[in-house]
Amino acid sequence: MRKVKVAIIGGGTVGGGVYQALANNGELIAARCGYSIEVNHVVVRDAGKKRSVNPPREIVSTDWEMAISDPETDIVVELVGGVDEAYRIVRRSLEMQKPVITANKALLSLRGASLMKLARKFRTHLYFEASVAGGIPIIKVLRESLVANRISRVYAIANGTCNYILTKMAREGRAFDEILSEAQALGYAEAEPSLDIDGLDAMHKTGIMASLLSGYWVPERSIYVKGIRDITPIDLEFAEWLGYTIKLIGSIKLNENRGDWRNPEIELSVEPMLVPKTHVLASVDGVFNAVFVKGDVVGEALFYGRGAGQDATASSVISDIVDAACDLHQEYERTLAPFEAYAESAAILSHEHSIANYFIRLEAINRPGTMARVTEILARHQIGISSCIQPENHDGETVPLMLMVDRAPYHVFKKAIRELGQLRVVRSKPVYFRVESFAD
Ligand code: NAP
Ligand code: HSE
């Protein structure tokens, strides 16, 4: 049986999971793919740290240069996280013509285009299955299994930490910070958890999927992003009452520009949305992720699984290791690059013109005339109201006032929100979320 040697750079949550799964299932994997996969290095920052997974001491080091330059190392797995050091590790490995596997969506989002070019220049590949949606094999699905399709829509719950927090807030009414600490302890959150809760991690993943769909590496600055910090239990409660649940959704709308797939038009956003409880994405709870896809040949398809955590992510990393092992023994031209840049350009549409229905929550003073002032502003901006709730028996000077409003372009809606926030009868910054029907 052929052997391949793998250097794992980063032996934390995911790196530990990869080592453990290869130790547990190595023989089975070898029987399936014909390669015996041996880990020859595990590189960490602190070799003396106590860990839940402990590879043999002789393969653990703190020197990634040594590990990737080892002539015995065939494949490099980058699992350190962050951007700058990770970039150096990936670049050096590609320059040595060694295939690299990464789960690092922040790195890909920022430097993906140049790293893909570098991989091509050195006639090797950069694989990234674990970078989106943890254990769901969505990269392979979009790149290979759905190759026949012009995909026009993707709606994704792509951040396990946020979905875990929103689910626990809705079901148990517990505080945001307490649930975030739990997600960190479970190994779901990023080292810097603001990446999760401010929507940036989902933005990285949405950009990667949009790049695969369009054949054009989408710059992350073109994605409108809003995180989940503003969501309170009262929003979840009233969304539920209105027949919705709130989810952080990465949305990709892709239209061919006059039928030419070489120049697509793309509309992208990551934001909390009210999802109708009747829609399949509404029932994706906890750390689970789901990617809903509409293709012209396949129709609608849904991919569901654990979006974060040690074992689920390790499953995706190992699938890439097996692909890399098989590709090592193929002529480069006969292998399938994980990303192919085939579009000449892409028009990324500004979020300012995207049209949606919205849910608004105001903390308003409970006195005659408040509602009149609110409705006057919305009417002046030609924004219709489809429903309005002010819960009874609410103590205190202010009351929550919830409104569902009809379709408006974001730049118009934003002006109305600014004016609502300036009203004397409104006592805190207005909170608003898009309401998505998934109809178009
Ligand atoms: P982690 O638990 O913090 O592990 C990072 C590992 O890298 C640690 O072992 C750390 O060493 C090591 N490291 C950091 N800087 C290093 C350096 N300069 N040289 C050598 N080793 C270094 O992070 P993780 O959760 O496994 O995440 C790793 C990557 O996978 C990130 O890009 C993350 O976004 C991605 N990812 C994570 C998940 C998840 O569920 N956790 C899912 C999908 C993708 P020490 O242990 O000594 O500190
Ligand atoms: N922090 C990420 C999440 C890890 O919670 O989804 C998986 O990419």
Coordinates of C-alpha atoms and ligand atoms in Angstrom, one line a residue:
M1 CA 0.0 0.0 0.0
R2 CA 1.2 3.5 -0.8
K3 CA 2.1 5.8 2.2
V4 CA 1.7 9.5 2.5
K5 CA 3.1 11.6 5.3
V6 CA 1.2 14.5 6.6
A7 CA 2.4 17.4 8.8
I8 CA -0.4 19.0 10.9
I9 CA 0.5 22.6 11.7
G10 CA -1.8 23.5 14.6
G11 CA -2.7 20.8 17.2
G12 CA -5.6 22.5 18.8
T13 CA -9.3 21.7 18.5
V14 CA -9.3 20.8 14.8
G15 CA -5.7 19.6 14.6
G16 CA -6.3 17.3 17.6
G17 CA -9.5 16.0 16.0
V18 CA -7.7 15.2 12.8
Y19 CA -4.9 13.3 14.6
Q20 CA -7.5 11.4 16.7
A21 CA -9.7 10.4 13.8
L22 CA -6.8 9.2 11.7
A23 CA -5.6 7.2 14.7
N24 CA -9.0 5.7 15.2
N25 CA -10.1 5.1 11.5
G26 CA -6.7 5.0 9.7
E27 CA -7.0 1.4 8.6
L28 CA -10.5 1.8 7.3
I29 CA -9.6 5.0 5.4
A30 CA -6.6 3.2 3.9
A31 CA -8.8 0.3 2.8
R32 CA -11.2 2.8 1.1
C33 CA -8.7 5.0 -0.7
G34 CA -5.6 2.8 -1.0
Y35 CA -3.3 5.2 0.9
S36 CA -1.9 4.7 4.4
I37 CA -1.9 8.2 5.9
E38 CA 0.8 8.8 8.5
V39 CA 1.1 11.9 10.6
N40 CA 4.8 12.7 10.8
H41 CA 4.6 16.1 12.5
V42 CA 2.2 17.9 14.8
V43 CA 3.3 21.5 15.3
V44 CA 2.0 23.7 18.2
R45 CA 2.9 26.9 19.9
D46 CA 3.4 25.5 23.3
A47 CA 4.6 21.8 23.3
G48 CA 4.2 21.6 27.1
K49 CA 0.4 22.5 27.1
K50 CA -2.1 20.0 28.5
R51 CA -4.3 18.7 25.7
S52 CA -7.2 16.4 25.3
V53 CA -5.5 14.7 22.3
N54 CA -1.8 13.8 22.8
P55 CA 0.2 12.6 19.8
P56 CA 3.5 10.8 20.6
R57 CA 6.1 13.3 21.9
E58 CA 8.6 12.5 19.1
I59 CA 6.3 14.0 16.4
V60 CA 5.3 17.1 18.4
S61 CA 7.3 20.3 17.9
T62 CA 7.0 24.1 17.7
D63 CA 8.9 24.6 14.4
W64 CA 6.6 24.7 11.4
E65 CA 9.5 25.5 9.0
M66 CA 11.2 22.3 10.0
A67 CA 8.0 20.3 9.6
I68 CA 7.0 21.5 6.2
S69 CA 10.6 21.3 4.8
D70 CA 11.1 17.7 6.0
P71 CA 11.6 15.8 2.7
E72 CA 9.4 13.1 4.1
T73 CA 6.4 15.5 4.4
D74 CA 4.1 15.0 1.4
I75 CA 1.1 17.1 2.5
V76 CA 0.8 20.1 4.8
V77 CA -2.4 20.7 6.9
E78 CA -2.7 24.3 8.2
L79 CA -4.8 24.6 11.3
V80 CA -3.2 27.4 13.3
G81 CA -5.9 30.0 12.4
G82 CA -5.3 33.8 12.1
V83 CA -4.1 35.3 8.8
D84 CA -0.4 36.4 8.8
E85 CA 1.4 33.3 10.2
A86 CA -1.1 31.0 8.4
Y87 CA -0.4 32.8 5.2
R88 CA 3.4 32.3 5.6
I89 CA 2.9 28.6 6.3
V90 CA 0.6 28.0 3.3
R91 CA 2.8 30.1 0.9
R92 CA 6.0 28.3 2.0
S93 CA 4.4 24.9 1.6
L94 CA 3.0 25.7 -1.9
E95 CA 6.4 27.1 -3.0
M96 CA 7.8 23.7 -2.0
Q97 CA 5.2 22.2 -4.3
K98 CA 3.5 20.5 -1.3
P99 CA -0.3 20.4 -1.4
V100 CA -1.9 22.2 1.5
I101 CA -5.2 21.7 3.3
T102 CA -6.7 24.5 5.3
A103 CA -9.8 25.1 7.4
N104 CA -8.9 28.8 7.6
K105 CA -11.8 30.8 6.1
A106 CA -10.4 34.1 7.3
L107 CA -7.2 33.5 5.4
L108 CA -9.0 32.3 2.2
S109 CA -11.4 35.3 2.4
L110 CA -8.5 37.8 2.5
R111 CA -5.8 36.0 0.5
G112 CA -7.6 33.2 -1.3
A113 CA -7.1 34.7 -4.8
S114 CA -3.4 35.1 -4.5
L115 CA -2.9 31.7 -2.8
M116 CA -4.9 29.9 -5.6
K117 CA -2.7 31.6 -8.2
L118 CA 0.4 30.5 -6.2
A119 CA -0.8 26.9 -6.0
R120 CA -1.3 26.9 -9.8
K121 CA 2.1 28.4 -10.4
F122 CA 3.7 25.7 -8.4
R123 CA 1.5 23.0 -9.9
T124 CA -0.1 21.9 -6.7
H125 CA -3.4 22.5 -4.9
L126 CA -4.9 24.3 -1.9
Y127 CA -7.9 22.3 -0.5
F128 CA -10.4 23.9 1.8
E129 CA -13.4 21.7 2.5
A130 CA -13.4 22.4 6.3
S131 CA -13.4 26.2 5.7
V132 CA -17.2 26.3 5.2
A133 CA -19.9 24.7 7.3
G134 CA -17.7 22.3 9.3
G135 CA -18.6 18.7 8.7
I136 CA -21.0 19.4 5.7
P137 CA -19.0 18.5 2.5
I138 CA -20.4 21.7 0.8
I139 CA -17.2 22.7 -1.1
K140 CA -17.2 19.3 -3.0
V141 CA -20.9 19.6 -3.5
L142 CA -20.7 23.1 -5.1
R143 CA -17.5 22.3 -7.0
E144 CA -18.1 18.8 -8.2
S145 CA -21.5 17.3 -7.4
L146 CA -23.5 20.3 -8.7
V147 CA -21.1 21.1 -11.6
A148 CA -24.0 20.7 -14.1
N149 CA -25.9 23.7 -12.6
R150 CA -26.2 27.4 -12.9
I151 CA -26.8 28.1 -9.3
S152 CA -28.8 31.2 -8.7
R153 CA -29.4 31.2 -4.9
V154 CA -27.7 30.0 -1.8
Y155 CA -29.0 30.7 1.7
A156 CA -26.7 29.4 4.4
I157 CA -26.7 29.1 8.2
A158 CA -22.9 28.9 8.2
N159 CA -21.8 29.8 11.7
G160 CA -22.3 27.2 14.4
T161 CA -21.6 29.5 17.3
C162 CA -24.2 32.1 16.3
N163 CA -26.8 29.4 15.6
Y164 CA -26.1 27.8 18.9
I165 CA -26.5 31.1 20.7
L166 CA -29.7 32.0 18.9
T167 CA -31.2 28.6 19.6
K168 CA -30.4 28.7 23.3
M169 CA -31.6 32.2 23.7
A170 CA -34.9 31.4 22.0
R171 CA -35.5 28.1 23.9
E172 CA -34.0 28.8 27.3
G173 CA -34.1 32.6 27.4
R174 CA -30.6 32.7 28.8
A175 CA -28.1 35.6 28.5
F176 CA -26.1 36.0 25.4
D177 CA -22.6 36.1 27.1
E178 CA -23.3 32.9 29.1
I179 CA -24.2 31.0 26.0
L180 CA -21.2 32.3 24.1
S181 CA -18.9 31.1 26.9
E182 CA -20.5 27.6 26.5
A183 CA -19.9 27.7 22.7
Q184 CA -16.2 28.6 23.4
A185 CA -15.9 25.7 25.9
L186 CA -17.3 23.3 23.3
G187 CA -14.7 24.4 20.8
Y188 CA -17.2 26.0 18.4
A189 CA -16.1 29.7 18.6
E190 CA -13.1 31.3 16.9
A191 CA -10.1 32.3 19.0
E192 CA -11.5 35.8 18.7
P193 CA -15.2 35.2 19.1
S194 CA -16.2 38.6 17.7
L195 CA -15.4 37.0 14.3
D196 CA -18.4 34.8 15.0
I197 CA -20.9 37.1 16.7
D198 CA -20.2 40.1 14.4
G199 CA -20.9 38.0 11.4
L200 CA -17.4 38.1 10.0
D201 CA -16.9 34.3 10.0
A202 CA -20.1 33.8 8.2
M203 CA -19.0 36.6 5.8
H204 CA -15.8 34.7 5.0
K205 CA -17.7 31.5 4.3
T206 CA -20.3 33.2 2.2
G207 CA -17.6 34.8 0.2
I208 CA -15.9 31.5 -0.4
M209 CA -19.1 29.9 -1.6
A210 CA -19.9 32.9 -3.8
S211 CA -16.4 32.5 -5.3
L212 CA -17.0 28.9 -6.1
L213 CA -20.4 29.6 -7.7
S214 CA -19.1 32.5 -9.8
G215 CA -15.6 31.4 -10.7
Y216 CA -14.4 34.8 -9.5
W217 CA -12.7 35.3 -6.1
V218 CA -15.1 37.6 -4.3
P219 CA -13.5 40.3 -2.3
E220 CA -14.8 40.2 1.3
R221 CA -15.3 44.0 1.5
S222 CA -18.1 43.6 -1.1
I223 CA -20.2 41.7 1.4
Y224 CA -22.8 43.5 3.5
V225 CA -22.4 42.1 7.1
K226 CA -24.3 42.5 10.3
G227 CA -23.9 40.3 13.4
I228 CA -26.2 39.0 16.1
R229 CA -25.2 41.4 19.0
D230 CA -28.5 43.4 18.8
I231 CA -30.8 40.4 19.1
T232 CA -32.5 40.1 22.4
P233 CA -34.9 37.5 23.8
I234 CA -37.8 39.8 23.2
D235 CA -37.0 39.9 19.4
L236 CA -36.9 36.1 19.4
E237 CA -40.2 35.9 21.3
F238 CA -42.1 38.3 19.0
A239 CA -40.6 36.8 15.9
E240 CA -41.9 33.5 17.1
W241 CA -45.3 35.0 17.8
L242 CA -45.4 36.4 14.3
G243 CA -44.6 32.9 12.8
Y244 CA -40.8 33.4 12.4
T245 CA -37.5 32.5 13.9
I246 CA -34.3 34.6 13.7
K247 CA -31.2 33.1 12.0
L248 CA -28.0 34.5 10.9
I249 CA -28.1 33.9 7.1
G250 CA -25.5 34.2 4.4
S251 CA -27.4 35.0 1.2
I252 CA -26.0 34.8 -2.3
K253 CA -28.0 35.8 -5.3
L254 CA -26.3 35.2 -8.6
N255 CA -27.6 36.4 -11.9
E256 CA -25.9 36.0 -15.2
N257 CA -25.3 39.4 -16.8
R258 CA -27.3 39.2 -20.0
G259 CA -26.9 35.4 -20.0
D260 CA -23.1 35.5 -19.9
W261 CA -21.7 33.3 -17.1
R262 CA -18.3 34.9 -17.6
N263 CA -19.6 38.2 -16.1
P264 CA -22.1 37.4 -13.3
E265 CA -23.9 39.8 -11.1
I266 CA -23.8 38.9 -7.5
E267 CA -25.7 40.2 -4.5
L268 CA -24.3 39.2 -1.1
S269 CA -25.2 39.7 2.5
V270 CA -24.8 38.2 5.9
E271 CA -27.3 39.3 8.4
P272 CA -29.8 38.1 11.0
M273 CA -33.1 37.4 9.2
L274 CA -36.6 36.5 10.2
V275 CA -37.1 33.1 8.6
P276 CA -40.7 31.8 8.3
K277 CA -41.2 28.8 10.6
T278 CA -42.5 26.8 7.7
H279 CA -39.2 27.1 5.9
V280 CA -36.7 24.3 6.3
L281 CA -33.9 26.6 7.5
A282 CA -36.1 27.6 10.5
S283 CA -35.6 24.1 12.0
V284 CA -31.8 24.1 11.8
D285 CA -30.9 24.5 15.5
G286 CA -27.9 24.5 17.8
V287 CA -24.4 24.0 16.3
F288 CA -26.0 22.6 13.1
N289 CA -25.5 24.4 9.8
A290 CA -27.4 24.1 6.6
V291 CA -26.9 25.3 3.0
F292 CA -30.0 25.7 0.9
V293 CA -29.1 25.8 -2.9
K294 CA -31.2 26.5 -6.0
G295 CA -29.8 25.3 -9.3
D296 CA -31.3 25.3 -12.7
V297 CA -30.9 21.5 -13.2
V298 CA -31.1 20.1 -9.7
G299 CA -33.8 22.4 -8.4
E300 CA -33.7 23.0 -4.7
A301 CA -31.3 21.0 -2.4
L302 CA -30.4 21.2 1.2
F303 CA -27.2 20.2 2.9
Y304 CA -27.3 19.8 6.7
G305 CA -24.8 18.8 9.4
R306 CA -22.6 20.0 12.3
G307 CA -21.1 23.3 11.4
A308 CA -18.3 23.5 14.0
G309 CA -16.5 21.4 16.6
Q310 CA -13.6 19.0 16.7
D311 CA -14.9 15.8 15.1
A312 CA -17.2 17.3 12.4
T313 CA -14.4 19.6 11.2
A314 CA -11.8 16.8 11.3
S315 CA -14.1 14.8 9.0
S316 CA -13.9 17.5 6.3
V317 CA -10.1 18.0 6.7
I318 CA -9.5 14.2 6.3
S319 CA -11.6 14.1 3.1
D320 CA -9.2 16.7 1.7
I321 CA -6.1 14.8 2.9
V322 CA -7.4 11.8 0.9
D323 CA -8.0 13.9 -2.2
A324 CA -4.5 15.4 -1.9
A325 CA -3.0 11.9 -1.5
C326 CA -4.8 10.7 -4.6
D327 CA -3.8 13.8 -6.6
L328 CA -0.2 13.4 -5.6
H329 CA 0.0 10.3 -7.8
Q330 CA -1.8 11.9 -10.7
E331 CA -0.5 14.1 -13.5
Y332 CA -1.2 17.7 -12.4
E333 CA -3.4 18.4 -15.5
R334 CA -5.6 15.4 -14.7
T335 CA -6.5 16.6 -11.2
L336 CA -9.4 18.8 -10.4
A337 CA -8.4 22.2 -8.8
P338 CA -10.6 22.9 -5.7
F339 CA -11.2 26.4 -7.2
E340 CA -11.1 27.4 -10.9
A341 CA -11.1 31.1 -11.8
Y342 CA -13.1 31.1 -15.0
A343 CA -15.1 34.3 -14.8
E344 CA -13.6 37.4 -16.3
S345 CA -15.1 39.8 -13.8
A346 CA -18.1 40.0 -11.6
A347 CA -20.5 42.9 -10.8
I348 CA -21.0 42.9 -7.0
L349 CA -24.3 44.7 -6.5
S350 CA -24.4 47.3 -3.7
H351 CA -26.5 46.3 -0.7
E352 CA -28.0 49.9 -0.7
H353 CA -30.3 48.8 -3.5
S354 CA -31.3 45.4 -2.2
I355 CA -35.1 45.3 -1.5
A356 CA -36.6 43.5 1.5
N357 CA -39.3 43.5 4.1
Y358 CA -38.1 44.4 7.7
F359 CA -39.0 43.8 11.3
I360 CA -38.3 46.9 13.5
R361 CA -38.2 47.1 17.3
L362 CA -38.3 50.5 19.0
E363 CA -38.1 51.3 22.7
A364 CA -40.8 54.0 22.7
I365 CA -42.4 56.2 25.3
N366 CA -45.9 55.0 26.1
R367 CA -48.0 58.1 25.5
P368 CA -50.6 59.4 23.0
G369 CA -49.1 60.5 19.7
T370 CA -46.1 58.1 19.7
M371 CA -47.5 55.8 17.1
A372 CA -48.5 58.8 14.9
R373 CA -44.9 60.1 14.8
V374 CA -43.6 56.6 13.9
T375 CA -46.1 56.0 11.1
E376 CA -45.6 59.5 9.7
I377 CA -41.9 58.8 9.1
L378 CA -42.6 55.5 7.5
A379 CA -45.3 56.9 5.3
R380 CA -43.1 59.8 4.2
H381 CA -40.6 57.2 2.9
Q382 CA -43.4 55.2 1.2
I383 CA -42.9 52.3 3.6
G384 CA -46.1 50.4 4.3
I385 CA -46.8 48.7 7.7
S386 CA -48.0 45.1 7.6
S387 CA -48.3 44.6 11.3
C388 CA -47.7 46.3 14.6
I389 CA -47.5 45.0 18.2
Q390 CA -47.1 46.8 21.4
P391 CA -47.4 44.2 24.2
E392 CA -49.8 45.0 27.0
N393 CA -48.9 45.0 30.7
H394 CA -45.4 46.2 30.1
D395 CA -44.1 48.2 33.1
G396 CA -41.9 51.2 32.9
E397 CA -41.7 54.5 31.0
T398 CA -40.9 52.9 27.7
V399 CA -42.6 50.0 25.9
P400 CA -41.3 47.8 23.0
L401 CA -43.0 48.6 19.8
M402 CA -42.6 46.0 17.0
L403 CA -43.5 46.7 13.4
M404 CA -43.3 44.6 10.3
V405 CA -42.9 46.8 7.2
D406 CA -43.3 46.2 3.5
R407 CA -40.6 46.0 0.9
A408 CA -38.2 48.9 0.7
P409 CA -34.8 49.5 -0.9
Y410 CA -32.2 49.4 1.9
H411 CA -31.0 53.0 1.3
V412 CA -34.6 54.3 1.8
F413 CA -35.2 52.0 4.8
K414 CA -32.0 53.2 6.4
K415 CA -33.0 56.8 6.2
A416 CA -36.4 56.0 7.8
I417 CA -34.6 54.1 10.6
R418 CA -32.2 57.1 11.2
E419 CA -35.2 59.4 11.6
L420 CA -37.1 57.0 13.9
G421 CA -34.0 56.9 16.1
Q422 CA -34.0 60.7 16.3
L423 CA -37.6 60.9 17.5
R424 CA -37.9 62.2 21.1
V425 CA -40.4 59.4 21.9
V426 CA -37.9 56.7 20.9
R427 CA -35.4 56.1 23.7
S428 CA -32.8 53.7 22.2
K429 CA -31.2 52.9 18.8
P430 CA -33.9 51.2 16.7
V431 CA -33.2 47.5 16.1
Y432 CA -34.2 46.0 12.7
F433 CA -33.9 42.7 10.9
R434 CA -34.6 41.7 7.3
V435 CA -37.6 39.4 6.8
E436 CA -36.8 36.8 4.1
S437 CA -39.5 34.9 2.3
F438 CA -37.1 32.8 0.1
A439 CA -39.7 33.2 -2.6
D440 CA -37.6 34.5 -5.5
Ligands
NAP1 P1 -7.2 26.3 18.2 O1 -7.9 25.3 19.0 O2 -6.9 27.6 18.7 O3 -5.8 25.7 17.6 C1 -4.8 26.4 17.0 C2 -3.5 25.6 17.1 O4 -2.5 26.2 16.4 C3 -3.0 25.3 18.5 O5 -2.6 24.0 18.7 C4 -1.9 26.3 18.6 O6 -0.8 25.9 19.5 C5 -1.4 26.3 17.2 N1 -0.6 27.5 16.8 C6 -1.0 28.8 16.8 N2 -0.1 29.6 16.3 C7 1.0 28.8 16.0 C8 2.3 29.0 15.5 N3 2.7 30.2 15.2 N4 3.1 27.9 15.3 C9 2.7 26.7 15.6 N5 1.5 26.4 16.1 C10 0.6 27.4 16.3 O7 -8.0 26.6 16.8 P2 -9.0 25.6 16.1 O8 -10.4 25.8 16.6 O9 -8.4 24.2 16.0 O10 -9.1 26.3 14.6 C11 -8.0 26.1 13.7 C12 -8.5 26.6 12.3 O11 -9.6 25.9 11.9 C13 -8.9 28.1 12.3 O12 -8.6 28.6 11.1 C14 -10.4 28.0 12.4 O13 -11.1 29.1 11.9 C15 -10.7 26.7 11.6 N6 -11.9 26.0 11.9 C16 -12.3 25.8 13.2 C17 -13.4 25.1 13.5 C18 -13.9 24.7 14.9 O14 -15.0 24.2 15.1 N7 -13.0 24.9 15.9 C19 -14.2 24.6 12.4 C20 -13.9 24.9 11.1 C21 -12.7 25.7 10.9 P3 -1.1 25.7 21.1 O15 -2.1 24.6 21.2 O16 0.2 25.4 21.7 O17 -1.7 27.0 21.5
HSE2 N1 -16.4 29.4 14.7 C1 -16.9 28.7 13.6 C2 -18.4 28.5 13.8 C3 -16.2 27.4 13.5 O1 -18.9 28.7 14.9 O2 -19.1 28.2 12.8 C4 -16.6 26.6 12.2 O3 -16.2 27.3 11.1

